[in-house]
Tab-separated table of C-alpha atoms in Angstrom:
chain	number	residue	atom	x	y	z
A	177	MET	CA	14.142	2.639	30.859
A	178	THR	CA	14.464	2.077	27.048
A	179	THR	CA	10.531	0.547	26.949
A	180	ILE	CA	9.616	3.939	28.916
A	181	LEU	CA	11.220	6.115	26.605
A	182	ASN	CA	9.723	4.821	23.554
A	183	TYR	CA	6.058	5.342	25.051
A	184	LEU	CA	6.737	8.519	26.154
A	185	TRP	CA	8.176	9.120	22.439
A	186	ARG	CA	4.957	7.475	20.401
A	187	ILE	CA	2.743	9.580	23.315
A	188	TRP	CA	4.622	12.866	22.443
A	189	LEU	CA	4.167	12.669	18.145
A	190	ILE	CA	0.757	11.807	18.420
A	191	ILE	CA	0.307	15.284	20.745
A	192	LEU	CA	2.612	16.762	18.107
A	193	ALA	CA	0.877	15.788	15.390
A	194	PHE	CA	-2.744	16.141	16.966
A	195	VAL	CA	-1.403	20.095	17.605
A	196	LEU	CA	0.238	21.123	14.197
A	197	THR	CA	-2.689	19.523	12.011
A	198	ILE	CA	-5.492	21.194	14.067
A	199	VAL	CA	-3.172	24.567	14.407
A	200	LEU	CA	-2.026	25.006	10.677
A	201	GLY	CA	-4.621	22.127	9.193
A	202	ILE	CA	-7.324	25.062	9.663
A	203	PRO	CA	-5.985	27.740	7.082
A	204	VAL	CA	-4.513	24.733	4.721
A	205	TYR	CA	-8.124	23.589	4.373
A	206	ILE	CA	-9.972	27.460	4.323
A	207	LEU	CA	-7.191	28.063	1.611
A	208	SER	CA	-7.160	24.810	-0.354
A	209	LEU	CA	-11.017	25.445	-1.015
A	210	ASN	CA	-9.886	28.235	-3.927
A	211	LYS	CA	-7.503	27.307	-6.903
A	212	SER	CA	-6.485	31.324	-6.510
A	213	THR	CA	-5.418	30.597	-3.110
A	214	PHE	CA	-4.400	27.314	-3.297
A	215	LYS	CA	-0.641	28.388	-3.035
A	216	TYR	CA	-1.117	30.003	-0.096
A	217	ALA	CA	-1.569	26.687	1.430
A	218	HIS	CA	1.750	25.616	0.736
A	219	GLY	CA	3.370	27.975	3.559
A	220	PHE	CA	1.196	25.691	6.470
A	221	ILE	CA	1.908	22.724	4.798
A	222	ARG	CA	5.592	23.342	5.235
A	223	ILE	CA	5.395	24.602	8.595
A	224	TRP	CA	3.910	21.123	9.374
A	225	CYS	CA	6.701	19.559	8.015
A	226	TYR	CA	9.244	21.354	9.759
A	227	GLY	CA	7.295	20.890	13.085
A	228	MET	CA	7.047	16.979	12.448
A	229	PHE	CA	10.618	16.147	11.664
A	230	PHE	CA	12.502	18.104	14.055
A	231	GLY	CA	9.909	18.181	16.737
A	232	MET	CA	10.410	14.752	17.093
A	233	GLY	CA	14.124	14.808	17.738
A	234	LEU	CA	15.187	14.442	14.079
A	235	ARG	CA	17.915	16.148	12.218
A	236	TYR	CA	19.495	15.649	8.777
A	237	GLU	CA	22.752	15.772	6.966
A	238	LEU	CA	22.509	16.578	2.752
A	239	ILE	CA	24.996	14.834	0.729
A	240	ASN	CA	25.582	15.812	-2.826
A	241	LEU	CA	26.525	12.711	-5.196
A	242	THR	CA	26.122	14.910	-8.434
A	243	ASP	CA	27.161	18.342	-9.553
A	244	LYS	CA	23.819	18.985	-10.443
A	245	LYS	CA	21.478	21.665	-8.884
A	246	ILE	CA	17.735	22.338	-7.917
A	247	ASP	CA	16.573	24.867	-10.008
A	248	LYS	CA	14.026	26.728	-8.471
A	249	ASN	CA	11.840	27.908	-11.511
A	250	GLU	CA	12.077	23.909	-13.313
A	251	GLN	CA	8.955	21.317	-12.166
A	252	TYR	CA	10.222	17.987	-10.595
A	253	VAL	CA	8.649	14.495	-10.336
A	254	ILE	CA	10.619	13.797	-6.846
A	255	ILE	CA	11.394	10.174	-5.725
A	256	SER	CA	13.274	8.739	-2.653
A	257	ASN	CA	13.257	5.028	-1.212
A	258	HIS	CA	10.302	4.903	1.486
A	259	THR	CA	11.558	3.673	4.755
A	260	SER	CA	9.228	5.179	6.949
A	261	ILE	CA	6.069	7.746	7.749
A	262	MET	CA	8.676	10.536	8.542
A	263	ASP	CA	9.750	10.594	4.775
A	264	ILE	CA	7.096	12.209	3.480
A	265	MET	CA	8.372	15.547	5.802
A	266	LEU	CA	11.882	15.473	4.112
A	267	PRO	CA	10.999	16.862	0.091
A	268	CYS	CA	9.038	19.873	1.931
A	269	ILE	CA	11.847	21.038	3.842
A	270	LEU	CA	14.638	19.644	0.402
A	271	PHE	CA	12.480	21.716	-1.833
A	272	PRO	CA	11.887	25.512	0.159
A	273	ASN	CA	11.297	27.249	-3.413
A	274	HIS	CA	8.815	24.931	-4.898
A	275	GLN	CA	5.017	24.282	-4.455
A	276	LEU	CA	4.602	20.115	-3.852
A	277	CYS	CA	1.842	17.960	-4.529
A	278	TYR	CA	2.440	14.492	-3.364
A	279	VAL	CA	0.483	11.537	-4.362
A	280	GLY	CA	-0.446	8.817	-1.511
A	281	LYS	CA	-2.334	6.205	-0.208
A	282	LYS	CA	-6.473	6.442	-0.284
A	283	GLU	CA	-6.445	4.683	2.421
A	284	LEU	CA	-4.661	7.469	4.775
A	285	VAL	CA	-8.490	9.378	4.274
A	286	LYS	CA	-9.410	7.293	7.295
A	287	ILE	CA	-7.071	9.073	9.601
A	288	PRO	CA	-9.387	11.489	11.343
A	289	ILE	CA	-8.949	15.167	10.996
A	290	PHE	CA	-5.883	14.462	8.835
A	291	GLY	CA	-7.474	12.571	6.304
A	292	THR	CA	-10.028	15.438	5.732
A	293	ILE	CA	-7.201	18.095	4.809
A	294	TYR	CA	-4.804	15.261	2.851
A	295	LYS	CA	-7.835	14.620	0.370
A	296	ARG	CA	-7.782	18.103	-0.128
A	297	ILE	CA	-4.232	19.185	-1.141
A	298	CYS	CA	-2.911	15.409	-2.120
A	299	VAL	CA	-3.573	13.616	-5.600
A	300	MET	CA	-4.883	10.074	-3.841
A	301	VAL	CA	-4.634	6.489	-5.580
A	302	ASP	CA	-6.213	3.315	-5.082
A	303	ARG	CA	-3.538	0.802	-5.649
A	304	SER	CA	-6.098	-2.482	-6.230
A	305	SER	CA	-7.992	-0.204	-9.213
A	306	ALA	CA	-7.035	-0.086	-12.261
A	307	ARG	CA	-9.319	2.815	-12.769
A	308	SER	CA	-7.849	5.074	-10.041
A	309	ARG	CA	-3.803	4.377	-11.107
A	310	ALA	CA	-4.744	5.591	-14.188
A	311	ASP	CA	-6.463	8.976	-13.434
A	312	VAL	CA	-3.339	9.509	-11.417
A	313	TYR	CA	-1.416	10.778	-14.525
A	314	ARG	CA	-4.416	13.503	-15.858
A	315	ARG	CA	-5.165	14.490	-12.084
A	316	CYS	CA	-0.677	15.270	-11.612
A	317	ALA	CA	-0.641	17.077	-14.625
A	318	GLU	CA	-3.593	19.183	-13.879
A	319	LYS	CA	-1.396	19.790	-10.207
A	320	MET	CA	2.068	20.299	-12.786
A	321	GLU	CA	-0.293	23.389	-14.728
A	322	GLU	CA	-1.049	24.673	-11.403
A	323	GLY	CA	2.353	25.107	-10.767
A	324	ASN	CA	3.493	21.849	-8.408
A	325	SER	CA	6.323	19.343	-8.605
A	326	ILE	CA	5.024	15.645	-7.516
A	327	VAL	CA	6.298	13.855	-4.683
A	328	LEU	CA	6.267	10.164	-5.575
A	329	PHE	CA	7.346	7.303	-3.713
A	330	PRO	CA	8.431	4.507	-6.291
A	331	GLU	CA	7.954	1.504	-3.693
A	332	GLY	CA	4.144	2.229	-3.304
A	333	GLY	CA	4.694	2.447	0.514
A	334	VAL	CA	7.019	1.523	3.632
A	335	PRO	CA	7.412	-2.236	2.851
A	336	ASP	CA	6.306	-4.468	5.722
A	337	ASP	CA	9.045	-6.902	5.717
A	338	THR	CA	11.563	-4.778	7.106
A	339	SER	CA	14.614	-6.996	6.066
A	340	ILE	CA	13.930	-5.427	2.576
A	341	VAL	CA	16.126	-2.861	1.537
A	342	LEU	CA	14.510	-1.400	-1.047
A	343	ASP	CA	11.202	-2.918	-2.999
A	344	GLU	CA	10.435	-3.305	-6.332
A	345	PHE	CA	9.386	0.159	-7.774
A	346	LYS	CA	6.214	0.974	-9.675
A	347	ASP	CA	5.973	2.714	-13.291
A	348	GLY	CA	4.212	5.702	-12.257
A	349	ALA	CA	6.574	8.300	-11.433
A	350	PHE	CA	8.820	7.279	-14.795
A	351	THR	CA	5.528	7.238	-16.965
A	352	LEU	CA	4.863	10.270	-15.503
A	353	SER	CA	8.097	12.144	-16.339
A	354	SER	CA	8.045	10.567	-19.657
A	355	LYS	CA	4.738	12.270	-20.503
A	356	HIS	CA	4.876	15.685	-19.594
A	357	HIS	CA	8.463	16.079	-20.021
A	358	SER	CA	9.651	16.707	-16.371
A	359	PRO	CA	12.977	15.643	-14.992
A	360	ILE	CA	13.503	13.131	-11.961
A	361	ALA	CA	15.024	14.569	-8.729
A	362	VAL	CA	16.422	11.193	-7.244
A	363	PHE	CA	17.241	11.172	-3.420
A	364	THR	CA	18.115	8.394	-0.975
A	365	PHE	CA	16.940	8.757	2.907
A	366	ILE	CA	19.365	6.414	5.135
A	367	GLY	CA	18.649	6.492	9.108
A	368	LEU	CA	15.299	6.917	9.406
A	369	LYS	CA	14.106	2.697	9.567
A	370	GLU	CA	16.383	2.462	12.449
A	371	MET	CA	14.838	6.012	14.214
A	372	PHE	CA	11.386	5.405	13.706
A	373	PRO	CA	9.581	3.828	15.655
A	374	PHE	CA	12.116	4.505	17.776
A	375	ASP	CA	15.328	2.036	17.244
A	376	ASN	CA	15.788	0.333	21.264
A	377	SER	CA	20.057	0.303	20.172
A	378	LYS	CA	19.706	4.515	19.293
A	379	GLY	CA	17.615	5.208	22.383
A	380	TYR	CA	17.144	8.545	20.721
A	381	PRO	CA	16.476	9.708	16.737
A	382	GLY	CA	19.426	10.898	15.425
A	383	LYS	CA	20.661	12.550	12.069
A	384	VAL	CA	19.468	10.839	8.626
A	385	LYS	CA	21.589	10.901	6.141
A	386	VAL	CA	19.872	12.464	2.751
A	387	PHE	CA	21.778	11.576	-0.370
A	388	PHE	CA	20.873	14.069	-3.385
A	389	ASN	CA	21.761	11.084	-6.210
A	390	ASP	CA	20.805	12.892	-9.383
A	391	ILE	CA	18.358	14.452	-11.856
A	392	LEU	CA	17.187	12.266	-15.074
A	393	GLU	CA	15.959	14.095	-17.617
A	394	PRO	CA	12.806	12.466	-19.201
A	395	THR	CA	12.926	10.253	-21.796
A	396	ASN	CA	10.698	8.165	-24.305
A	397	SER	CA	11.408	5.296	-22.096
A	398	PRO	CA	9.947	5.152	-18.702
A	399	LYS	CA	11.145	1.883	-18.823
A	400	ASP	CA	14.683	2.625	-18.464
A	401	LEU	CA	14.049	5.749	-16.110
A	402	LYS	CA	13.061	3.615	-13.628
A	403	LEU	CA	15.856	0.979	-14.050
A	404	SER	CA	18.653	3.727	-13.769
A	405	ALA	CA	16.521	5.543	-10.544
A	406	PHE	CA	16.467	1.925	-8.790
A	407	GLU	CA	19.904	1.254	-9.445
A	408	THR	CA	21.469	4.391	-8.569
A	409	ILE	CA	19.252	4.347	-4.655
A	410	LYS	CA	20.423	0.189	-4.599
A	411	LYS	CA	23.891	1.481	-5.242
A	412	THR	CA	23.814	4.651	-2.399
A	413	LEU	CA	21.909	1.755	0.034
A	414	THR	CA	24.796	-0.803	-0.287
A	415	GLU	CA	27.348	1.303	-0.485
A	416	HIS	CA	26.411	3.905	2.296
A	417	SER	CA	24.467	1.796	4.972
């Protein structure tokens, strides 16, 4: 029975993603063609994220571990651990008053339909190319000048080894914060690794715990920022997993 549910859930994911991407992707693509209308594309992107996350039967509980508040007029570099493809929906849900630009892998452009839209709205990086990695800072600076906050997963992707609790962080988010004097909003996601894709022990997706850890103010030392963020997320994973 569990195996049947597993396949049905995966089929539903494909159907849901296809329908939402077609229906919402067309206006996103059209609005992204011009800088003057690009900001209106974010409303459709946010609906896509809500539809994918909640449409897959997922829910979340927000737990504040800090007294600091998100300022709707501030631009942030937003980071978290990365455990599932469903992670990407959560920042759009958590930041309803911010325009968000994601830094993502160039390989995702190869996904039919989605890839066409993806390359219009995200900053793509080829992690095997030093030139591509360096160009990310310039392109993110342009996006921030247009009013966007930047979403980065500093692990660089979902670790292939599922036994890894938290992979080594890349420098990008912290260099960006230091260069452009943007605070870092730190979050920890717990539960998605077990729920997606479909944990047989649960039998059905459930509630994700989202911990709002801290807002790190920019400094002249990206290395210190990286260490602080890594230790903060690692501690949360250790204490609450």
